[in-house]
Coordinates of C-alpha atoms (C1' of nucleotides) in Angstrom, one line a residue:
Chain A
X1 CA 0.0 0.0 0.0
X2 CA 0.9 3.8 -1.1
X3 CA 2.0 6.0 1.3
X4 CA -1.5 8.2 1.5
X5 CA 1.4 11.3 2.5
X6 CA 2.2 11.0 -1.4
X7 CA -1.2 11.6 -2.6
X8 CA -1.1 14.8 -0.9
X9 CA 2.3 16.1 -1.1
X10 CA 3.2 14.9 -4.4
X11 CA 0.4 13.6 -6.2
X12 CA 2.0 14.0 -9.8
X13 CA 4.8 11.6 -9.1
X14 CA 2.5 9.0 -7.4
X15 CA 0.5 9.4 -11.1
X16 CA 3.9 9.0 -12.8
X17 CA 4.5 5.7 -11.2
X18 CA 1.4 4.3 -12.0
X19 CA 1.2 5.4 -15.1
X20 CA 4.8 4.2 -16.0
X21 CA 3.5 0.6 -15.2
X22 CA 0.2 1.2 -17.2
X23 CA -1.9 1.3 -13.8
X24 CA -5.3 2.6 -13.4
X25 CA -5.0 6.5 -13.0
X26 CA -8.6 7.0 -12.0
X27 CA -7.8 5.0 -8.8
X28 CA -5.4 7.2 -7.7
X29 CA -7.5 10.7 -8.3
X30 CA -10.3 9.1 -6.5
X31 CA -7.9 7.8 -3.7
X32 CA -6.7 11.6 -3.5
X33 CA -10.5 13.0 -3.4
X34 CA -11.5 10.5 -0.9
X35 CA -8.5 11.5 1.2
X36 CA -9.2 15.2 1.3
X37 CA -12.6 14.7 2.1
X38 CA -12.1 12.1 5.1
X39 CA -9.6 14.6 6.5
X40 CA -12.1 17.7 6.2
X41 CA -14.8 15.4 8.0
X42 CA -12.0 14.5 10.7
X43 CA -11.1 17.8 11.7
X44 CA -14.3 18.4 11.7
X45 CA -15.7 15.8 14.2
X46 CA -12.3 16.4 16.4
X47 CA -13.4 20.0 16.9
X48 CA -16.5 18.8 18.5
X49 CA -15.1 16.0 20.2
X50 CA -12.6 18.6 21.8
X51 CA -15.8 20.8 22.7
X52 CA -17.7 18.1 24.3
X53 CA -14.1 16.9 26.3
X54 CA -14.2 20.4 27.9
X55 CA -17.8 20.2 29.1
X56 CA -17.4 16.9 30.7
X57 CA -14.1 18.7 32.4
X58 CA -16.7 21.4 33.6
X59 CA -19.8 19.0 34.4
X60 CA -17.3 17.1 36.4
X61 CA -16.4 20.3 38.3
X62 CA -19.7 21.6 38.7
X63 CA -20.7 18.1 40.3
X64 CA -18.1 18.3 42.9
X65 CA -19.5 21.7 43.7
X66 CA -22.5 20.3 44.1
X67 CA -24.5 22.6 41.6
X68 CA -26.4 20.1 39.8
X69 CA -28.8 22.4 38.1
X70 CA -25.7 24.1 36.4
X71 CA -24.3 20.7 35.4
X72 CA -27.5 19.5 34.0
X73 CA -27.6 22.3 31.6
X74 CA -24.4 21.8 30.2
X75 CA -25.1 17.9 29.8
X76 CA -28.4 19.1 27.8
X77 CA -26.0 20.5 25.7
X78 CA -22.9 17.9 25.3
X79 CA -25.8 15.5 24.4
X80 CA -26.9 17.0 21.1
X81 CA -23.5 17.9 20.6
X82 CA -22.8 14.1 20.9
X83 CA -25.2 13.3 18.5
X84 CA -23.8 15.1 15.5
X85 CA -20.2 14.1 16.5
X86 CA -21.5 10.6 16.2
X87 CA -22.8 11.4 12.9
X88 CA -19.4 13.4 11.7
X89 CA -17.3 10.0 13.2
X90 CA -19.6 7.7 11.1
X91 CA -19.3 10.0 7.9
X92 CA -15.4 9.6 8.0
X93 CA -15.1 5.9 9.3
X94 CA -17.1 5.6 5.9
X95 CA -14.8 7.3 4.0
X96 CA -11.7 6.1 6.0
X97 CA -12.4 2.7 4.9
X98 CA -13.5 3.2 0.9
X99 CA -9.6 5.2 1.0
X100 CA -8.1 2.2 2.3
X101 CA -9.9 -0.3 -0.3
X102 CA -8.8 1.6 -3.0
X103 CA -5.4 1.9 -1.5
X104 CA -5.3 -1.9 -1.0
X105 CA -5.6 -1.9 -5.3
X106 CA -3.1 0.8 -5.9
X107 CA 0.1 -1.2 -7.3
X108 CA 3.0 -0.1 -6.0
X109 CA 5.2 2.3 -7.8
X110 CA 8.1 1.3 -9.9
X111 CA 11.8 2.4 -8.4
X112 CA 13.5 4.8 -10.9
X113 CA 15.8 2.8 -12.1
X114 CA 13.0 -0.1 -13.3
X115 CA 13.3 0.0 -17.1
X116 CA 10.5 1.5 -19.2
X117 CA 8.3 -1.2 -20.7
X118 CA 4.5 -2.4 -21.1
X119 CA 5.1 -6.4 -20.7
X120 CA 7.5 -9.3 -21.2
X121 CA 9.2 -8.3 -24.4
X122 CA 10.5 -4.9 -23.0
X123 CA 12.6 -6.9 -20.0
X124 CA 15.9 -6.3 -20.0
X125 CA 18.4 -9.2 -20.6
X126 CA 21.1 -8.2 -18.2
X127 CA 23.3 -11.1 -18.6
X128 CA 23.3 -14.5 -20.0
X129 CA 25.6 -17.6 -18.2
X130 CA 26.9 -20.9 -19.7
X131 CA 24.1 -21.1 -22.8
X132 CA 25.6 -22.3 -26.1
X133 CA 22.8 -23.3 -28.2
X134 CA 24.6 -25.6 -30.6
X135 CA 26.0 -27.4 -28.1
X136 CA 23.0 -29.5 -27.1
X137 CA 23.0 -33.4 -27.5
X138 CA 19.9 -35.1 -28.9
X139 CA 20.0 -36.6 -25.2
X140 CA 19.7 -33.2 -24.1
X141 CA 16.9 -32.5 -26.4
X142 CA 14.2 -34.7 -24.5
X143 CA 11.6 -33.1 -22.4
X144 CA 11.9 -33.9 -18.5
X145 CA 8.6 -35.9 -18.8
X146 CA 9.6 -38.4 -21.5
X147 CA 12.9 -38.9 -19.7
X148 CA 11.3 -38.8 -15.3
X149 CA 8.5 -41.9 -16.9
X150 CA 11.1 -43.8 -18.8
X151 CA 13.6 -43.8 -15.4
X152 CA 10.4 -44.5 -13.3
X153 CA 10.9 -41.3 -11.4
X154 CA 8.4 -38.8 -12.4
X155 CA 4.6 -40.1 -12.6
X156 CA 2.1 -37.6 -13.5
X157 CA -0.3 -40.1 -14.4
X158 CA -0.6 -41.3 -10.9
X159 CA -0.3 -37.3 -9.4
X160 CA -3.5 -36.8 -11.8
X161 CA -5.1 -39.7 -10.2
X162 CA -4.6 -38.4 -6.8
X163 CA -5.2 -34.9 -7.6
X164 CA -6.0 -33.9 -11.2
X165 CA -3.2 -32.8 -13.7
X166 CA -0.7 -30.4 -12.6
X167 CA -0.1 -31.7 -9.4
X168 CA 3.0 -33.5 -10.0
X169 CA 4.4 -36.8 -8.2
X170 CA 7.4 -37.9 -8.3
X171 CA 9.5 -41.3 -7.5
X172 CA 12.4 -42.9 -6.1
X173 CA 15.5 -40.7 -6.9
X174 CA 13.3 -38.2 -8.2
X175 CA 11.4 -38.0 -5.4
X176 CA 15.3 -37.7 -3.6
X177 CA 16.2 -35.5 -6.1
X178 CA 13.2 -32.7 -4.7
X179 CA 14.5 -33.4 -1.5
X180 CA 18.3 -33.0 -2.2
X181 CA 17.3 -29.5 -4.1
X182 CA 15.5 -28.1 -1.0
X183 CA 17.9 -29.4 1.3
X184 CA 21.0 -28.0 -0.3
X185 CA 19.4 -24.2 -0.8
X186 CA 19.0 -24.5 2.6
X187 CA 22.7 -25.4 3.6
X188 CA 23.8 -23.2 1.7
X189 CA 22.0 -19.9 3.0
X190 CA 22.5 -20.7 6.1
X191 CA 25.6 -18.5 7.2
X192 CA 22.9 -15.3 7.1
X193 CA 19.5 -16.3 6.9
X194 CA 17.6 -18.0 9.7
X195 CA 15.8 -21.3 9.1
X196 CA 11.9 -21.4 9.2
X197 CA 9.4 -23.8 8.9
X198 CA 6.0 -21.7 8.8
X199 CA 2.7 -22.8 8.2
X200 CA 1.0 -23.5 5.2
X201 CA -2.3 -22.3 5.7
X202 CA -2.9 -18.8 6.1
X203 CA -5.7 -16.3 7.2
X204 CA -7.2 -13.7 5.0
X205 CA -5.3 -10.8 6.7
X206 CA -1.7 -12.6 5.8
X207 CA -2.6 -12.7 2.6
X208 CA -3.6 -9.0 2.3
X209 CA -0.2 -7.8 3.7
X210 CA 1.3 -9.2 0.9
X211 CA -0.7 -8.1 -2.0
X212 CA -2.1 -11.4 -2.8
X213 CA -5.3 -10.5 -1.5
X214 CA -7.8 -8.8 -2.5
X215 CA -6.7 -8.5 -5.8
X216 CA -5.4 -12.1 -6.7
X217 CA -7.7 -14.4 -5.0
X218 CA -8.6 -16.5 -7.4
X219 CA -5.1 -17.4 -7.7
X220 CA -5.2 -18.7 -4.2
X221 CA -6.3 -21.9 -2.9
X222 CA -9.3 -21.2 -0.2
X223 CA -10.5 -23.7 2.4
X224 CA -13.7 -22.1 3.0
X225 CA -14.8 -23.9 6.3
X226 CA -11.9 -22.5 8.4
X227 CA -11.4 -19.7 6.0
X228 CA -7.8 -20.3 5.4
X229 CA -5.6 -19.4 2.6
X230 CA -2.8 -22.5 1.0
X231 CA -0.1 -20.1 0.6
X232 CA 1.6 -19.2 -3.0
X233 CA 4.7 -18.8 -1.6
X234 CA 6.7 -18.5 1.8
X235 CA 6.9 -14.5 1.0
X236 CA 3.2 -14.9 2.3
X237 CA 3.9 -16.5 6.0
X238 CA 7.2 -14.8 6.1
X239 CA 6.5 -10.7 5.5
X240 CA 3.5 -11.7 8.3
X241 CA 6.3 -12.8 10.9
X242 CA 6.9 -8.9 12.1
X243 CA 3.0 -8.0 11.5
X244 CA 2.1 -5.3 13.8
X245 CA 5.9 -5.1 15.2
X246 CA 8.4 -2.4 15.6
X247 CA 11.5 -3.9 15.3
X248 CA 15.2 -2.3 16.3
X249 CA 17.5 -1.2 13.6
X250 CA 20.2 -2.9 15.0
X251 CA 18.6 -6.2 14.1
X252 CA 18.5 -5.2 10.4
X253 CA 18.5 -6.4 8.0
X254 CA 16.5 -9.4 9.3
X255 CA 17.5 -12.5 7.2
X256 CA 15.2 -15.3 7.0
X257 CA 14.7 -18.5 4.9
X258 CA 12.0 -21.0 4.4
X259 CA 11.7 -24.3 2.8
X260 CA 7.5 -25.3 2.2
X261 CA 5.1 -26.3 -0.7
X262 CA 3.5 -23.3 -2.6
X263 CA -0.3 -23.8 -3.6
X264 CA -1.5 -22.3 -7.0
X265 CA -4.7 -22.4 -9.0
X266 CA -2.8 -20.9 -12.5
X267 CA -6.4 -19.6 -12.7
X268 CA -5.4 -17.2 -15.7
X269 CA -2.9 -19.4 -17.2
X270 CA -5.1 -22.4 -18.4
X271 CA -3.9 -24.3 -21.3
X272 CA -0.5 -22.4 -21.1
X273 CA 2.8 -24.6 -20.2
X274 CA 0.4 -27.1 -18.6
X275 CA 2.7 -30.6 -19.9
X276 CA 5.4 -32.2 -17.8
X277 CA 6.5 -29.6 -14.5
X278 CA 6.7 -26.2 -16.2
X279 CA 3.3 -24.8 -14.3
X280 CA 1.8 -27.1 -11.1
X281 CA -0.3 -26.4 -8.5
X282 CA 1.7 -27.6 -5.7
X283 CA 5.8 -27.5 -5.6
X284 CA 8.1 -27.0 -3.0
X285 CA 10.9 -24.1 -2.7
X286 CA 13.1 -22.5 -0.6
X287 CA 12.7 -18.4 -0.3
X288 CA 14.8 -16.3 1.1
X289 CA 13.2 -13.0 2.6
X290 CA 14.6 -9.8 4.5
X291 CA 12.9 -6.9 6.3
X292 CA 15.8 -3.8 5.6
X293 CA 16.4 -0.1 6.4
X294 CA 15.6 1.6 3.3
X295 CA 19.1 2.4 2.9
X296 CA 20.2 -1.4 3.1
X297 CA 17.9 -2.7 0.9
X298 CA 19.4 -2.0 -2.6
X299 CA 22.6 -4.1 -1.1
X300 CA 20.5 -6.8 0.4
X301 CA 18.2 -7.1 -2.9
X302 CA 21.3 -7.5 -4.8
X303 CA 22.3 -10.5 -2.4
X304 CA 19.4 -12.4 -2.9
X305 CA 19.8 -12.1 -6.9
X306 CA 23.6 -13.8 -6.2
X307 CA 22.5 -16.3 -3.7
X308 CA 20.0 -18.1 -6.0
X309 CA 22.2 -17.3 -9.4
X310 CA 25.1 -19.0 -7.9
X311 CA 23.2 -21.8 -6.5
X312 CA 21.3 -22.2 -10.5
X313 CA 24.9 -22.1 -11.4
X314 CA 26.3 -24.8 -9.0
X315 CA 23.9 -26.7 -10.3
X316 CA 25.1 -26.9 -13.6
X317 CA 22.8 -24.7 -15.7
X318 CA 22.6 -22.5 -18.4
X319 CA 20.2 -19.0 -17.3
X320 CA 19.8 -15.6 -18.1
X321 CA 19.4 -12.6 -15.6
X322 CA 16.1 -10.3 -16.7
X323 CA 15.8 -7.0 -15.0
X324 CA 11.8 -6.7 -15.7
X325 CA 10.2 -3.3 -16.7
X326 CA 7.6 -1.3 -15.6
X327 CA 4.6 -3.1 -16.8
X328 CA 6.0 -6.5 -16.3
X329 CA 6.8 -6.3 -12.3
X330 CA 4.4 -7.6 -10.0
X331 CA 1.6 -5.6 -8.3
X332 CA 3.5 -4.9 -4.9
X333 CA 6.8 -4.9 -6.8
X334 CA 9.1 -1.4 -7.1
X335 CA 11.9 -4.0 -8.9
X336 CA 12.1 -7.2 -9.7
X337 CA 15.4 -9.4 -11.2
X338 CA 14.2 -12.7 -12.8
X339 CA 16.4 -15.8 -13.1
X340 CA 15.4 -18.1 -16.1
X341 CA 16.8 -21.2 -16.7
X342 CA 17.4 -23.1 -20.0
X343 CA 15.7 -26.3 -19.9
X344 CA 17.2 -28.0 -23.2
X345 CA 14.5 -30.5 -23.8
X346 CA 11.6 -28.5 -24.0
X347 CA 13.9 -25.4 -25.6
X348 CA 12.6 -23.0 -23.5
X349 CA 13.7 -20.2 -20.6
X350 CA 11.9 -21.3 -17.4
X351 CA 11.9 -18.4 -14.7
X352 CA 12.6 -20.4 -11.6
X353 CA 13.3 -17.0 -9.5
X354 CA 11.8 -13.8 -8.8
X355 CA 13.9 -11.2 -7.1
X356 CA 12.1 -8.6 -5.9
X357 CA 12.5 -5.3 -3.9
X358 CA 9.0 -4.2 -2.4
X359 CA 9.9 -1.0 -1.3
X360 CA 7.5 -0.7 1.8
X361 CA 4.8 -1.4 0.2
X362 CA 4.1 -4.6 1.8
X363 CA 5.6 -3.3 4.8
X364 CA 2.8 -0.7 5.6
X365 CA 0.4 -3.0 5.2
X366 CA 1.4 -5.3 7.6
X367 CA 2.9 -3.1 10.0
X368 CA 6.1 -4.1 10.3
X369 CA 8.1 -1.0 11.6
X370 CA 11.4 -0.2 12.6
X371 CA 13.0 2.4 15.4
X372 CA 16.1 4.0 13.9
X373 CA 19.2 3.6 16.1
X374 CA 19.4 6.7 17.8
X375 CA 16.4 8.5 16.4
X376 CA 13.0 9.0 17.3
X377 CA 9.9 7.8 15.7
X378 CA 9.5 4.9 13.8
X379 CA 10.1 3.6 10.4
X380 CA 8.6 1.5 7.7
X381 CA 10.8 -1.5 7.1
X382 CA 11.4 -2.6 3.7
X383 CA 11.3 -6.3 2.4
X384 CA 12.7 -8.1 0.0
X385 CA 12.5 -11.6 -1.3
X386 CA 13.6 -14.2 -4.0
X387 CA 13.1 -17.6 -4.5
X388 CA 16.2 -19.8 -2.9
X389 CA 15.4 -22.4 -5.3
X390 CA 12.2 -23.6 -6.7
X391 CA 11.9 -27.3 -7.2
X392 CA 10.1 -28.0 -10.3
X393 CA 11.0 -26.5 -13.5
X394 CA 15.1 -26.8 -11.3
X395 CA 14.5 -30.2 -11.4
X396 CA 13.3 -30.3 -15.4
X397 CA 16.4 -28.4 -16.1
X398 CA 18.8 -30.8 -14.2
X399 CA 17.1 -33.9 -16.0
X400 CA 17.7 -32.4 -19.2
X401 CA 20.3 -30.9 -19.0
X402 CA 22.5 -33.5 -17.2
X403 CA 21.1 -36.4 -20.1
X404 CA 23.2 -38.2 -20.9
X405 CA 23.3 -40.3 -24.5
X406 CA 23.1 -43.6 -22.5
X407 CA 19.8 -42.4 -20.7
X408 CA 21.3 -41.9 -17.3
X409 CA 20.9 -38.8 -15.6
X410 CA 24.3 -37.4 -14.2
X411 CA 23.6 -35.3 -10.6
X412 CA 25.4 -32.3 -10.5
X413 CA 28.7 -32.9 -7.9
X414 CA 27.1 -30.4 -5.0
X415 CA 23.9 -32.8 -4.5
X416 CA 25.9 -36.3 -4.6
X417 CA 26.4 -36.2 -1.0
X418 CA 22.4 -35.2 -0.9
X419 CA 21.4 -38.2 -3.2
X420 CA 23.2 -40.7 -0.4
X421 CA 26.6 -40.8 -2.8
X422 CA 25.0 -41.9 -6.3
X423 CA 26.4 -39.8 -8.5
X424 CA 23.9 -41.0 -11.5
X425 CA 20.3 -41.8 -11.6
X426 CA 19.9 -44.7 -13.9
Chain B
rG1 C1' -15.7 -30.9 21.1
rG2 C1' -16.5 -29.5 26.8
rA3 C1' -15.0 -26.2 31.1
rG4 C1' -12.5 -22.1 32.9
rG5 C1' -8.9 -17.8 32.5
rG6 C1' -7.0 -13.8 29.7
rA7 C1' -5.9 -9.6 25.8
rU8 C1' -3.2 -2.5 28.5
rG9 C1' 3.0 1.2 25.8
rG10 C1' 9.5 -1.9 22.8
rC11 C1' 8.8 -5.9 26.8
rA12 C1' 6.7 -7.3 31.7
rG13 C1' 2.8 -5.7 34.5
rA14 C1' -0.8 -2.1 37.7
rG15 C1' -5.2 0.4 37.1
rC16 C1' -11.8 -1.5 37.4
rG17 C1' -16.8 5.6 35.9
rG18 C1' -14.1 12.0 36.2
rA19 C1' -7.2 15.1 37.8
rC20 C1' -5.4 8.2 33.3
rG21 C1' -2.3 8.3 27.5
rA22 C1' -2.3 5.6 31.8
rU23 C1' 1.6 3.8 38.6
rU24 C1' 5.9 0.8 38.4
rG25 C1' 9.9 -2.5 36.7
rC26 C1' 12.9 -3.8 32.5
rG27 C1' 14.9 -2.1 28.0
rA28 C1' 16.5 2.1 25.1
rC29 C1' 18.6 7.0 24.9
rG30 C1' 21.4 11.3 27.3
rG31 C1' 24.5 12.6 31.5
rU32 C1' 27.6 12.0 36.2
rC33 C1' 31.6 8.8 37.8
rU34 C1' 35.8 5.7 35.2
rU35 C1' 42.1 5.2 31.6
rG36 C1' 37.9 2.3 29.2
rA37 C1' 33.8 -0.7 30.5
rA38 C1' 30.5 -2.7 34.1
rA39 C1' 27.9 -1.3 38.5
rA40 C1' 25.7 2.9 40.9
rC41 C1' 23.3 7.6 40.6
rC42 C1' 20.4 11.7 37.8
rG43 C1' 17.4 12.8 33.7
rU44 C1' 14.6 11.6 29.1
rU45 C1' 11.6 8.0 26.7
rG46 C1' 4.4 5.1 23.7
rA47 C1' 2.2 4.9 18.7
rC48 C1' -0.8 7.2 15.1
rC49 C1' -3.5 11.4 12.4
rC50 C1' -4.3 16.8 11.2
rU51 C1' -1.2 21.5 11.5
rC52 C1' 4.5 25.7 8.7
rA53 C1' 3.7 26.3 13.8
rC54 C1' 0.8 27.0 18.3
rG55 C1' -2.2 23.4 19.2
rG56 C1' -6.0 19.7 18.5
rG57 C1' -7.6 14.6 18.0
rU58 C1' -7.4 9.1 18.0
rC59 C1' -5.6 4.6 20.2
rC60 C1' -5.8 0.2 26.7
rG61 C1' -7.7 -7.0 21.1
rG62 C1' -12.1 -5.6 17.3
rG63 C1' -17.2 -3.9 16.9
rG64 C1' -21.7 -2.1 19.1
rG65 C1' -24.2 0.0 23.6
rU66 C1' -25.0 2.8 28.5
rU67 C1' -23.2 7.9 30.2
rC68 C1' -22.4 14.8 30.3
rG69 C1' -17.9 11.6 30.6
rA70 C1' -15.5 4.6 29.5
rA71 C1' -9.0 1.3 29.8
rU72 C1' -12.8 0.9 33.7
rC73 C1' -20.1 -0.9 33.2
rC74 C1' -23.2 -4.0 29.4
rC75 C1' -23.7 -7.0 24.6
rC76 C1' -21.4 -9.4 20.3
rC77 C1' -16.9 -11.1 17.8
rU78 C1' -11.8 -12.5 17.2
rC79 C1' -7.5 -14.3 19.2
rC80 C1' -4.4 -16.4 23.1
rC81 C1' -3.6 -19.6 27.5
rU82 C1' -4.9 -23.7 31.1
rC83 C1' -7.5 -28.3 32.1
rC84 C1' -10.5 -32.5 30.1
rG85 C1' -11.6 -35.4 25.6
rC86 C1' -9.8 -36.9 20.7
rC87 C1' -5.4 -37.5 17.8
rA88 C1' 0.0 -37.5 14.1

RNA sequence: GGAGGGAUGGCAGAGCGGACGAUUGCGACGGUCUUGAAAACCGUUGACCCUCACGGGUCCGGGGGUUCGAAUCCCCCUCCCUCCGCCA
């Protein structure tokens, strides 16, 4: 959520911003109205509310003095008064919470540096690691499916009969293999960020302070008889930890790191990337997430990017590095680095991380605050996120990439001691 | 699922119709002392909104009510804790 301050101090920027990531501009004139009126109705009603404090002050005194009569008169009075302050309070709790519906809406607003750009094809390729096209093998030009049902360890027939399609299951060293992934992002991020294990069923409101909600529901899985939300990601659980906290600076930036499954309908996405492990309802992955001063956070977003490139590149594959523009970031996004991965087989780029800097627009609406060392008052922290690894479209990439002509899969030397020493999966 | 108890500032914890935005302790910050630190002592210290400022207002889990006046009384809701039951 916006800063409302910005509406009112500089309106034309805000409209900028929105406007650079093809946002609704309406909103945020409305959002500005609504905000001048619900603070001309608050003044308002605190005038009267100020009045009526003082003649309870005097009733009060008047009763000690025993004149009654006196104090009657006056309490004549402060109860009509009462009556339209009630009405004045209603008028702007109205207004109040129309504001902060439409603010809930308002994407956030793109950093400066974010490229210019109305979707995909305006994302800026920053840098490209280890893809030579021509240097494929046919064995590396098999998608992950053929290759996981012909070693026995991916069966998406069975996950369909369990589930429906899309929710993927996997087998013996492939079933390892998702467990090796997880496990070694972990180990690996594990000098700075702390290890979680949050749940994964949220309420409404964790879902809100994130952006997910109310925009993106149908995304969202929703068990309607406890009213609880599967979460999409860890980002969700995790930007919820310092809900409603002030935290000190000297604690910042506050690393943290979760491995959990990630629910997703794909609602808009039917019919798109549905074969094999490219787009699943349910996969596992490892986030890492930081709440930062505003000043750390262009250091600590840049850390993230390098934790999980270096990990994709341990790993043995070919990616590319996208800085997406404007119109491409998410909703609650100010800037977002993407991490695609070449997955041979099926030829295509598979983003398997999204870096992003959030400014503090999640921040404000969960409430996570910061006191500056020192200072007085308190800030707005910022958070940050990206995914450590995520486990699907990794593991596509591995099996086809790591083909070899006599059908075994070779596993990449950093998970062999993961995989219990086998150093091929045959 | 049943029965009780609770929700107050960064944290702990008083207050139970008017002088309470709230005693106190801890923490934090500033100072004295010290070569430095600790201890001790003195002082400062809630958040949020409007205002250039003066100042005003809101907030004691959330919502509604009683009252001239509510942290305090009444009603509803949510959440947390304890015990019993069930259970991985």
């Amino acid at each position: 959520m916006l800063d409302v301050r910005l509406l009112r101090t500089d309106l034309e920027a805000v409209e900028a911003g929105i406007a650079r990531r093809g946002g609704d501009l309406s909103q945020v004139e409305r959002a500005a109205e609504l905000d001048r009126a619900q603070r001309r109705v608050s003044s308002e009603r605190d005038e009267l509310r100020s009045r009526i404090k003082r003649i309870s002050e005097e009733v009060a005194g008047l009763r000690r003095d025993g004149r009654i009569d006196d104090a009657e008169v006056l309490q004549a009075e402060s109860r009509l008064m009462g009556e339209a302050e009630k009405a004045l309070a209603a008028e702007s709790d109205t207004l109040a919470g129309e504001l902060r519906e439409l603010l809930l809406r308002i994407p956030n607003l793109p950093a400066p540096d974010c490229p210019d750009g109305s979707g995909e094809g305006d994302n800026v390729v920053l840098r490209v690691v280890g893809y030579e096209p021509d240097a494929y093998g046919g064995s590396q030009r098999v998608p992950h499916w053929e290759i996981g049902s012909e070693l026995g360890i991916l069966d998406l027939e069975r996950g369909a009969k369990l589930s429906g399609s899309m929710f993927p299951l996997y087998r013996k060293a492939g079933a390892q293999l998702v467990r090796a992934l997880c496990q070694v992002a972990l180990d690996r991020n594990r000098d700075l960020y702390e290890e979680i294990r949050p749940p994964s069923l949220v309420r409404t409101e964790t879902m809100v302070s994130t952006g997910h909600l109310p925009k993106f529901g149908d995304d969202a899985y929703h068990i309607e008889r406890d009213d609880l939300w599967g979460i999409p990601t860890a980002e969700v659980p995790l930007t919820s930890m310092g809900r409603d906290e002030i935290l000190d600076e000297a604690d910042l930036p506050m690393r943290m790191m979760a491995y959990t499954p990630c629910f997703r309908r794909e609602a808009g996405a039917a019919g798109k990337d549905t074969r094999g492990l490219l787009r699943v309802h349910e996969f596992d992955k490892v986030e890492l997430l930081a709440y930062a001063t505003p000043e750390q956070a262009e250091g600590v977003h840049a850390e993230i990017l390098e934790r999980a490139e270096t990990l994709i590149e341990a790993l043995g594959l070919a990616y590319r590095v996208l800085d997406l523009c404007c119109g491409d970031i998410g909703n609650s996004s100010a800037r977002t680095f993407d991490i695609e991965i070449y997955a041979p087989g099926v030829d295509q780029w598979l983003e398997v991380s999204s870096v992003s800097w959030f400014s503090d627009y999640q921040a404000r609406r969960a409430g996570v605050r910061y006191r500056p060392a020192g200072g007085k008052g308190t800030g707005v922290v910022h958070t940050l996120n990206g995914s450590g690894l995520a486990v699907p479209r990794v593991w596509a990439g591995i099996v086809e990439t790591h083909h070899r002509p006599d059908g075994a899969i070779r596993i990449p030397d950093i998970l062999v001691p993961y995989m219990g020493g086998q150093q091929t999966i045959t």
